[in-house]
Short mmCIF file of C-alpha atoms and ligand atoms in Angstrom, two decimals:
data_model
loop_
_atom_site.label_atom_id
_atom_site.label_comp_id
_atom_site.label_asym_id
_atom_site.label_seq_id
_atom_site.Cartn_x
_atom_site.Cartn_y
_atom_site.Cartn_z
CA UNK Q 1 0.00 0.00 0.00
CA UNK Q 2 1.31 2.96 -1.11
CA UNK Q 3 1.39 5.63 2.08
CA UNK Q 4 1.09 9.96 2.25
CA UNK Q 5 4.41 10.96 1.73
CA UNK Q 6 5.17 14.67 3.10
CA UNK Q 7 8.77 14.59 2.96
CA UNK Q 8 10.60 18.16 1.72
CA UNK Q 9 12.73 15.92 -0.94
CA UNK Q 10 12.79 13.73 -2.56
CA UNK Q 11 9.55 13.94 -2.32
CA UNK Q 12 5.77 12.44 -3.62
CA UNK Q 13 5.66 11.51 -7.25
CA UNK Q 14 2.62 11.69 -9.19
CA UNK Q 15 1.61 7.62 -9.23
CA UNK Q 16 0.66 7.76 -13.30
CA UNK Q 17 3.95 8.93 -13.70
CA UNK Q 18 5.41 6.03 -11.39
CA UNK Q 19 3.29 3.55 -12.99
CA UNK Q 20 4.13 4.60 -17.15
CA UNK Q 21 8.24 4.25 -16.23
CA UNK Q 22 7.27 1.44 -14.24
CA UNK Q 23 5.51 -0.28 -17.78
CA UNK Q 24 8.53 1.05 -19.70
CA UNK Q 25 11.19 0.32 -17.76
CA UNK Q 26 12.43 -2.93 -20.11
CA UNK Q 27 11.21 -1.69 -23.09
CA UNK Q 28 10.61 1.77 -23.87
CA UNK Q 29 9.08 2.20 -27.33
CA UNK Q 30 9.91 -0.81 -28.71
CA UNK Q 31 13.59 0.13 -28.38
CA UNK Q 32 14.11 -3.36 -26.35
CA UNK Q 33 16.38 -1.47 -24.16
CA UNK Q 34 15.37 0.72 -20.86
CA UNK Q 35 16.05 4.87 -21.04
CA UNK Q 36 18.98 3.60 -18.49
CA UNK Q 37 20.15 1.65 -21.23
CA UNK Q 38 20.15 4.18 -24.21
CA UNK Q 39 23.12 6.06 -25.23
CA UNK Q 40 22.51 10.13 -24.61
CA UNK Q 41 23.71 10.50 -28.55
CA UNK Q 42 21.21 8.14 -29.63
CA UNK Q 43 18.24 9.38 -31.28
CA UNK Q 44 15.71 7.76 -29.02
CA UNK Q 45 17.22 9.53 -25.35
CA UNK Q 46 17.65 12.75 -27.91
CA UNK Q 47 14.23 12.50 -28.79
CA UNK Q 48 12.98 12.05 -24.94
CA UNK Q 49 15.75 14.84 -23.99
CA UNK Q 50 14.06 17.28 -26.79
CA UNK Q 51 10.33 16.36 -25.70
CA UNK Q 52 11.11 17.26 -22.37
CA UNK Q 53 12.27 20.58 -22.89
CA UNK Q 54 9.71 21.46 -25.36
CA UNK Q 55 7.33 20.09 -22.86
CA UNK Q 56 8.74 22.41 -19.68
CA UNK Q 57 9.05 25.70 -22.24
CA UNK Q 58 5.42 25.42 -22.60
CA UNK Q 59 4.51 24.96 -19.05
CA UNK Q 60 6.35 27.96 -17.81
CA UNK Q 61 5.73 29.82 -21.30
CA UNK Q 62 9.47 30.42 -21.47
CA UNK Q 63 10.40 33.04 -23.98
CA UNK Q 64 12.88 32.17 -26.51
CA UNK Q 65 15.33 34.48 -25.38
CA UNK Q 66 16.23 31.55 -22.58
CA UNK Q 67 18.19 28.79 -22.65
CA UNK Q 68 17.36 25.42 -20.57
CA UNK Q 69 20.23 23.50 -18.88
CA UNK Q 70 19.38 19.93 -17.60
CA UNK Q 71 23.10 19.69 -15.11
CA UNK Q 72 24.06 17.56 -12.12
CA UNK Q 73 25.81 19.07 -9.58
CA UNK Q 74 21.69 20.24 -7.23
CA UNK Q 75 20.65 23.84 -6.13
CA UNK Q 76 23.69 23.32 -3.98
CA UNK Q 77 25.98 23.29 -6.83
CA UNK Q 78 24.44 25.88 -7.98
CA UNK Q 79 25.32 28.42 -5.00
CA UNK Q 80 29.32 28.01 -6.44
CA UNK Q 81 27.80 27.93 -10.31
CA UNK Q 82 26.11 31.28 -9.75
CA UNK Q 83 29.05 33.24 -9.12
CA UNK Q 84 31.29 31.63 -10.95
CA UNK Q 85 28.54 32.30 -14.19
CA UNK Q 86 27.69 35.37 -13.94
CA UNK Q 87 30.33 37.54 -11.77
CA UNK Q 88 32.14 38.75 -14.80
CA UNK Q 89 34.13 41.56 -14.50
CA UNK Q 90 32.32 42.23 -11.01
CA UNK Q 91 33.39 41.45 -7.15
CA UNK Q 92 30.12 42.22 -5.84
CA UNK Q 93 26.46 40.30 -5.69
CA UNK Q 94 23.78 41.21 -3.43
CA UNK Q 95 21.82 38.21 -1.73
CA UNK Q 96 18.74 38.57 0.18
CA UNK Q 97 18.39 36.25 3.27
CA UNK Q 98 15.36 34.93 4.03
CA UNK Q 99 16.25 31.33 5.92
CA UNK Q 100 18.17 28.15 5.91
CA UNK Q 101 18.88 27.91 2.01
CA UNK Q 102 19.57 31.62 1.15
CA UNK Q 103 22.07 31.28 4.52
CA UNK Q 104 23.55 28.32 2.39
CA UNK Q 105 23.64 30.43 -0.96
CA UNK Q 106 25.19 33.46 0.79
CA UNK Q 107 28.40 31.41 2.53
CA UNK Q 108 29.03 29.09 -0.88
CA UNK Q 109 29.23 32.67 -2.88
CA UNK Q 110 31.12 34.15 -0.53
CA UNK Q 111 33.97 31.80 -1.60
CA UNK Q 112 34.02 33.78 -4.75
CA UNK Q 113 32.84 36.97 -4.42
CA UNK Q 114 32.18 40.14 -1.69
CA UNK Q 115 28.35 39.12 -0.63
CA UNK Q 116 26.21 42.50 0.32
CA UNK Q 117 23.32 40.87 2.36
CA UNK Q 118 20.35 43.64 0.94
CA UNK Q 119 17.96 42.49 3.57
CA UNK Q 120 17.56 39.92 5.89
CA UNK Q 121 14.43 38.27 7.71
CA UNK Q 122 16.69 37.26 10.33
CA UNK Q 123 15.47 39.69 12.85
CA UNK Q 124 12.08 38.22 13.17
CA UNK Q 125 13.51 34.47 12.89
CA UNK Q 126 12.82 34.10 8.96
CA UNK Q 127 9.16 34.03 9.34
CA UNK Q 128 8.68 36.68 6.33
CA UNK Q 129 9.64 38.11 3.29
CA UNK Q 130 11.15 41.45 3.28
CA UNK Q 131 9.81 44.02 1.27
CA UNK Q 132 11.76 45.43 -1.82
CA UNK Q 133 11.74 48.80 -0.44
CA UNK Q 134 13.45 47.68 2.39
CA UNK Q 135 16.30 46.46 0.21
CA UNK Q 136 19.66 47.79 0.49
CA UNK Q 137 21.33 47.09 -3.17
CA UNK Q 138 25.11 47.84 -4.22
CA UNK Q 139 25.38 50.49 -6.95
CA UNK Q 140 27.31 47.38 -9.15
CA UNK Q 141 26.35 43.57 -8.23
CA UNK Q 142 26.56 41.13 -10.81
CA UNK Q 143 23.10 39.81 -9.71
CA UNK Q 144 20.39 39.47 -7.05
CA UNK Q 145 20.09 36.36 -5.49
CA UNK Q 146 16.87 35.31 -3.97
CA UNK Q 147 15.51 32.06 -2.64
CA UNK Q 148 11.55 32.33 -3.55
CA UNK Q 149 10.34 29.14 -1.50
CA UNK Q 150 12.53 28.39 1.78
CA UNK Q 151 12.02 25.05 2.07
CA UNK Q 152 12.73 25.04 5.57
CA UNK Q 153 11.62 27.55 6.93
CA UNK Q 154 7.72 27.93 4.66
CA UNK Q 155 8.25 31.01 3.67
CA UNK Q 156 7.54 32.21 -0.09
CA UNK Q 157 7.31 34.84 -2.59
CA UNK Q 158 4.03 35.76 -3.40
CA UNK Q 159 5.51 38.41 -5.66
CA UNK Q 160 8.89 38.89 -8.23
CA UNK Q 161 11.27 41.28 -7.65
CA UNK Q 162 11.91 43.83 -9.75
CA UNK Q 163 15.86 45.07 -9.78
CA UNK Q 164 15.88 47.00 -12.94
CA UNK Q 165 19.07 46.12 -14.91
CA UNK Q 166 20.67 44.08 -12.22
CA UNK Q 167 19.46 40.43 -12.95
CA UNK Q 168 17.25 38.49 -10.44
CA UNK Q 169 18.89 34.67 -9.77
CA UNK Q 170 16.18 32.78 -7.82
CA UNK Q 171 16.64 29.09 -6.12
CA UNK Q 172 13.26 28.09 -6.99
CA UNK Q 173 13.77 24.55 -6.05
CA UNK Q 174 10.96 23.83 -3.73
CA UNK Q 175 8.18 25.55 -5.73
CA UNK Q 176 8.99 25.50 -9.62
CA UNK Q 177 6.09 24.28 -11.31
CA UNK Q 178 3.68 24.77 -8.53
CA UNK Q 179 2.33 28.43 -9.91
CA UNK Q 180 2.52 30.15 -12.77
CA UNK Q 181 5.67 32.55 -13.10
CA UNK Q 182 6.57 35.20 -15.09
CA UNK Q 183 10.67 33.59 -16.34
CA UNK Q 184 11.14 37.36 -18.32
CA UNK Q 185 11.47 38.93 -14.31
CA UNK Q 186 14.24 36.63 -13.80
CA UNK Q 187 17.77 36.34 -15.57
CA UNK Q 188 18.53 33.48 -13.85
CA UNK Q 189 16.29 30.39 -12.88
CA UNK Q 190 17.48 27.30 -10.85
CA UNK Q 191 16.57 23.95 -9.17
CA UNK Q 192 16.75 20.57 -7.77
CA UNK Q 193 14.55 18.06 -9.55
CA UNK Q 194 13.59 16.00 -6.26
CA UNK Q 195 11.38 18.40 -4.65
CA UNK Q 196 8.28 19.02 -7.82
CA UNK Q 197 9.80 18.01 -11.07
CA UNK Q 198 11.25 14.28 -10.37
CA UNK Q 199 13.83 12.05 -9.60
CA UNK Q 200 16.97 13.46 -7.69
CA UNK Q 201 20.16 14.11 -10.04
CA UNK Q 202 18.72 16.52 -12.40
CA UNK Q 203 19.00 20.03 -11.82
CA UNK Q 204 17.36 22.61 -14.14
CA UNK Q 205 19.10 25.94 -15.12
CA UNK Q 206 16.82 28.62 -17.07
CA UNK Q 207 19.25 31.73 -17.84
CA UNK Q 208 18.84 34.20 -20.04
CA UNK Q 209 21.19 33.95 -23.29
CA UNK Q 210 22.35 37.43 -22.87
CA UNK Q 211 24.36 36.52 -19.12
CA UNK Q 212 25.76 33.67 -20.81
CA UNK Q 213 29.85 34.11 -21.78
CA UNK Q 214 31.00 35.63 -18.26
CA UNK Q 215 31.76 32.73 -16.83
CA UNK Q 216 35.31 32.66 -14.57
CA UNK Q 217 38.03 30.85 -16.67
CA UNK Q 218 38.34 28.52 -13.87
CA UNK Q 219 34.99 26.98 -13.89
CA UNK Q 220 34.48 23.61 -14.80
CA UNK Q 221 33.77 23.00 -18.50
CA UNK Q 222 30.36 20.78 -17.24
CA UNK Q 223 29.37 23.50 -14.91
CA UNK Q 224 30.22 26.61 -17.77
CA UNK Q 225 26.68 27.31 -18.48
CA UNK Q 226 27.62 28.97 -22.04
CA UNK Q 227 29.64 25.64 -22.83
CA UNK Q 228 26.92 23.49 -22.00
CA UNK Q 229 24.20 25.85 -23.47
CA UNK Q 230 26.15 25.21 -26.85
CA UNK Q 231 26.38 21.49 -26.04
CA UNK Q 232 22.32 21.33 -25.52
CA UNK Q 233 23.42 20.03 -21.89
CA UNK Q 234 25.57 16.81 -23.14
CA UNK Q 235 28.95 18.55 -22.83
CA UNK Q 236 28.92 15.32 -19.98
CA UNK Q 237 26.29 12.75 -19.88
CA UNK Q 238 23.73 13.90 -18.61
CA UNK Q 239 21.29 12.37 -15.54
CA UNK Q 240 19.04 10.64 -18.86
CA UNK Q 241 16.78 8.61 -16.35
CA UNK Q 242 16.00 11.86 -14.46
CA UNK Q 243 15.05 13.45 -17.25
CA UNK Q 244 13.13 10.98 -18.69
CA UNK Q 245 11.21 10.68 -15.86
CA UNK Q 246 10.80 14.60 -14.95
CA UNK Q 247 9.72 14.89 -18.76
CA UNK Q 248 6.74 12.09 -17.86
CA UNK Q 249 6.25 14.39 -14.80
CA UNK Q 250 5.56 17.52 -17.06
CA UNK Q 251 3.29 15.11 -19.39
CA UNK Q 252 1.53 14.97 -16.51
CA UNK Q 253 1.12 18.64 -15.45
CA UNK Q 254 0.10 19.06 -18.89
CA UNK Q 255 -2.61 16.42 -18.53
CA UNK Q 256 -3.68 18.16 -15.27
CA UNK Q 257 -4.36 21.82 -17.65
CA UNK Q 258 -0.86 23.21 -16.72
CA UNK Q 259 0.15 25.47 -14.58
CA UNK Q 260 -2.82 27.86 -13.47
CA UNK Q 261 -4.70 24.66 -12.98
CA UNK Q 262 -2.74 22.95 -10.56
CA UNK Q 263 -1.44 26.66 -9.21
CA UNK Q 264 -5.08 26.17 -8.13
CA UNK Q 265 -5.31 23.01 -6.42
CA UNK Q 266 -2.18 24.23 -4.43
CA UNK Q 267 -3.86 26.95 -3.12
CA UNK Q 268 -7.06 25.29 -2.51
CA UNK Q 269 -4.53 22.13 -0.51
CA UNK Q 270 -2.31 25.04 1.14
CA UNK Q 271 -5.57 26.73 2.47
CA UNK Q 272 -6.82 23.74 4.49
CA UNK Q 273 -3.99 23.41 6.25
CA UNK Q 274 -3.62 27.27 7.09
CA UNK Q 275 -7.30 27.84 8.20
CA UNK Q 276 -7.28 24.40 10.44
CA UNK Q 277 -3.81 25.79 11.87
CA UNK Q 278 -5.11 29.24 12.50
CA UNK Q 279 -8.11 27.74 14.11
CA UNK Q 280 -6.22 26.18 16.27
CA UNK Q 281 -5.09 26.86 19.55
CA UNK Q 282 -3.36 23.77 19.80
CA UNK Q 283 -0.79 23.88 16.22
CA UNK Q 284 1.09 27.08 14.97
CA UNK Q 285 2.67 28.46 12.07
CA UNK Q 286 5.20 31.06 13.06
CA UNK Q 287 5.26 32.93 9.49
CA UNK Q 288 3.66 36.28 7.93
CA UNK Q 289 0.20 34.95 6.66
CA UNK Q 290 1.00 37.01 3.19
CA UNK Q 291 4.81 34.90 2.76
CA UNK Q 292 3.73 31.55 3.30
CA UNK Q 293 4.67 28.73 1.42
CA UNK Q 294 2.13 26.43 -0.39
CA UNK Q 295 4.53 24.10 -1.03
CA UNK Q 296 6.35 23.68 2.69
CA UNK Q 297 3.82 24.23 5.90
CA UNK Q 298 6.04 23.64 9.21
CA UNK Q 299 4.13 23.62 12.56
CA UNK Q 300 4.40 23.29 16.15
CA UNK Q 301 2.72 21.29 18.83
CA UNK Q 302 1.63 23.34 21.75
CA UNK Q 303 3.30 20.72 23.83
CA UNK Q 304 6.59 19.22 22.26
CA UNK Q 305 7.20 16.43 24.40
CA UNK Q 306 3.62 14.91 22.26
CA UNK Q 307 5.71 15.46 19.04
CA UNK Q 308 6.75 11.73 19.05
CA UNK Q 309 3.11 10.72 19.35
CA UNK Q 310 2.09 12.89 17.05
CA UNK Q 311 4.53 11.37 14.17
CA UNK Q 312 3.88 7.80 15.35
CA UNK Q 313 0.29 7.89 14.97
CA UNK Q 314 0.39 9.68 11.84
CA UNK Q 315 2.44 6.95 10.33
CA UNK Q 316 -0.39 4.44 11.81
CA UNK Q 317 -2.35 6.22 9.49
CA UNK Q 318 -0.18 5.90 6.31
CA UNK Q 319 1.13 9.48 6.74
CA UNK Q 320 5.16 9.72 6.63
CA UNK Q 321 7.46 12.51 6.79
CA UNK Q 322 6.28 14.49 8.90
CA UNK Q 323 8.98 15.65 10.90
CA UNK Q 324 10.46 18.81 10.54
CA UNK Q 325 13.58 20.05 9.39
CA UNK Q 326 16.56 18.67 12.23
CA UNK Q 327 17.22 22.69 12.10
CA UNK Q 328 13.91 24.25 13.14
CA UNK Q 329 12.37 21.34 15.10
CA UNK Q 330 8.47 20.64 15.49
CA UNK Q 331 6.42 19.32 12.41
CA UNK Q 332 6.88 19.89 8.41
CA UNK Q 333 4.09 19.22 5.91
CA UNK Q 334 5.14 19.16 2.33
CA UNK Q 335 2.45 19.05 0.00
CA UNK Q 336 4.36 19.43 -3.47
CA UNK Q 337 1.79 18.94 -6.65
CA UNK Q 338 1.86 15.38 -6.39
CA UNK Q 339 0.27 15.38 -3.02
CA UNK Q 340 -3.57 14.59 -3.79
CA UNK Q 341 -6.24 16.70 -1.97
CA UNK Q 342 -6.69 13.52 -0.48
CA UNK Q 343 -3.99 13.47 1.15
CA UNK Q 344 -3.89 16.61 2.77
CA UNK Q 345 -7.89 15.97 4.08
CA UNK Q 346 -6.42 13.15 5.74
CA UNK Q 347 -4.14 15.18 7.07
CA UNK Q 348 -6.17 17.72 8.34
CA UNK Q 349 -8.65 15.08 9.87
CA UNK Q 350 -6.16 13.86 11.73
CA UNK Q 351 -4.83 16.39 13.12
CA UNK Q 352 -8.10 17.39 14.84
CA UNK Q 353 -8.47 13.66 15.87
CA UNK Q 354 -5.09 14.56 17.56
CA UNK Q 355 -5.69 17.55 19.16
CA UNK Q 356 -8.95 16.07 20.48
CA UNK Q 357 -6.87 13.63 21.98
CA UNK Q 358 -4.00 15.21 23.44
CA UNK Q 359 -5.39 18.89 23.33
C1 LIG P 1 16.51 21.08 -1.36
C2 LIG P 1 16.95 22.46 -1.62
C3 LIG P 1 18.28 22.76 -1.95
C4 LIG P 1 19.36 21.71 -2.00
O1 LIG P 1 19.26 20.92 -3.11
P1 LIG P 1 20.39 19.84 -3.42
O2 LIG P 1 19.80 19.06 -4.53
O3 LIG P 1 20.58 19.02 -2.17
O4 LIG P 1 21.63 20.55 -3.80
C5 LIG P 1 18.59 24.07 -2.21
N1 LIG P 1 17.67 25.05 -2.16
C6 LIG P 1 16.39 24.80 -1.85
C7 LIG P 1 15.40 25.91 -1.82
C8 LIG P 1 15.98 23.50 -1.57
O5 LIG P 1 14.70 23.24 -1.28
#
């Protein structure tokens, strides 16, 4: 039986999509071989390679202008890839801090480059965004950096930046896919597969063709985002099964109507957890009602010491995952698009069986 999976990542996959790889694993196509099998030159992983592209462009509507990078390396990577793309001629990029993975971002670039933190939510424990008045920017940073869904912490964007020449670089790792974005507010887009888009291994770059060709001289042909734009990603081999199997995941998104449809489930599964939470005397959720994440909901226990009840009983109820981050303590649900409304009702009921309980 399969259970409700609320881990952060990897994470829930949609079961259609688990079920098609599992009926092509062998035999994909008639090929007689599995997509682990195929060469990445061959013209059948070329053609699932293209299809998933053309598939993702037309989820996010991404202008031409763009290129799409599927790497290795995760968003972690990334935090050394950023600077080491884009610095050019610069010392200086400006990072706003709001939590665990923009902390992450901000010491990886500082191996590279002078960091100016233009705000932080640090003073009120990461528990909101801060506005983009409040932001303090150098008169010549490379780029803005920006997490836009803190996976730890819940806390998201509900709006996009808007730095004037200075590109915006977002880790949108946790959240890609979950809403409809605008990609021509951002010069630089970025992401681990294994949180909405599939298998762990695969990370996507979106950058805008006009920032590529400032790389550092020193950066690693497979990681020079200008080399590997040119090499349609296969300057190394590339993660194939991961990318066969996040193209099956944006197959599905498609089947679901896209973007603005399932932007709407999200809010509709988000919103049932919120309103039981704030309804609740006995759970909390520490952040800004306006900056929280539909993707990452942590809460609290009025009473800690019930915590371990709390997760065992969930998990006697075929919910898993629940803990939250070893950082931040107390409860985490992730409900990524693959979570089913279903899933989140339960959820939600039991919670209140809980709290009749205990409360
Ligand atoms: C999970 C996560 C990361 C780390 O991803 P890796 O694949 O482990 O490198 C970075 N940023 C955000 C926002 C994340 O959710």
């Amino acid at each position: 039986m399969r259970v409700f999976n609320f881990s952060a990542g990897p994470a829930v996959m949609p079961e259609e999509v688990l079920r098609k790889a599992a009926a092509e694993m062998l035999d994909w196509h008639g090929s007689g071989m599995s997509v682990m099998e195929m060469s990445h030159r061959g013209k059948e992983f070329i053609s699932i390679a293209d299809k998933a592209e053309a598939n993702l462009r037309a989820l996010l509507a991404i202008p031409a202008s763009y290129k799409v990078l599927f790497l290795q390396g995760g968003a972690i990577g990334e935090n050394a890839i950023v600077p080491m793309n884009l610095l050019g001629s610069r010392s200086v990029a400006d990072y706003v801090n709001t939590g665990e993975w923009s902390k992450k971002s901000i010491k990886e670039a500082k191996k590279y480059c002078a960091v100016n933190i233009a705000a932080s939510a640090e003073d009120k424990h990461f528990t909101y965004v801060p506005a983009q008045e409040t932001w303090q920017l150098s008169k010549d940073a490379a780029y803005v950096h920006i997490c836009t869904n803190e996976t730890i912490g819940g806390v998201e964007y509900q709006w996009d930046p808007d730095t004037g020449d200075v590109p915006v670089v977002a880790d949108m790792s946790s959240h890609i896919l979950s809403r409809v974005i605008d990609v021509a507010k951002y010069g630089v887009i970025y992401g681990g597969a294994q949180k909405n888009m599939g298998p762990a291994g695969l990370t996507l770059v979106i950058v805008r063709a006009d920032l590529l060709g400032r790389a550092m001289s020193l950066t690693p042909s497979a990681f020079n985002w200008k080399e590997q734009a040119e090499a349609d990603s296969m300057l190394n081999t590339p993660p194939t099964y991961a990318i066969y199997v996040a193209g099956l995941v944006f197959e599905w998104l498609q089947a679901q109507g896209g973007l603005a449809a399932i932007e709407k489930k999200n809010i509709a599964k988000a919103a049932l957890v919120y309103d039981y939470l704030d309804g609740s005397g006995f759970y909390s959720n520490p952040v800004r009602k306006q900056d929280r994440s539909r993707m990452n909901i942590p809460f609290r226990l009025k009473d800690e010491s019930q915590d371990e009840a709390f997760l065992k009983g969930a998990k006697e109820h075929g919910m898993v995952q629940l803990k939250g981050h070893r950082s931040v303590g107390g409860m985490r649900a992730s409900i990524y698009n693959a979570m089913p409304i279903e899933g989140v009702q339960a959820l939600v009921a039991y919670m209140k069986d809980f709290e009749k309980r205990y409360g």
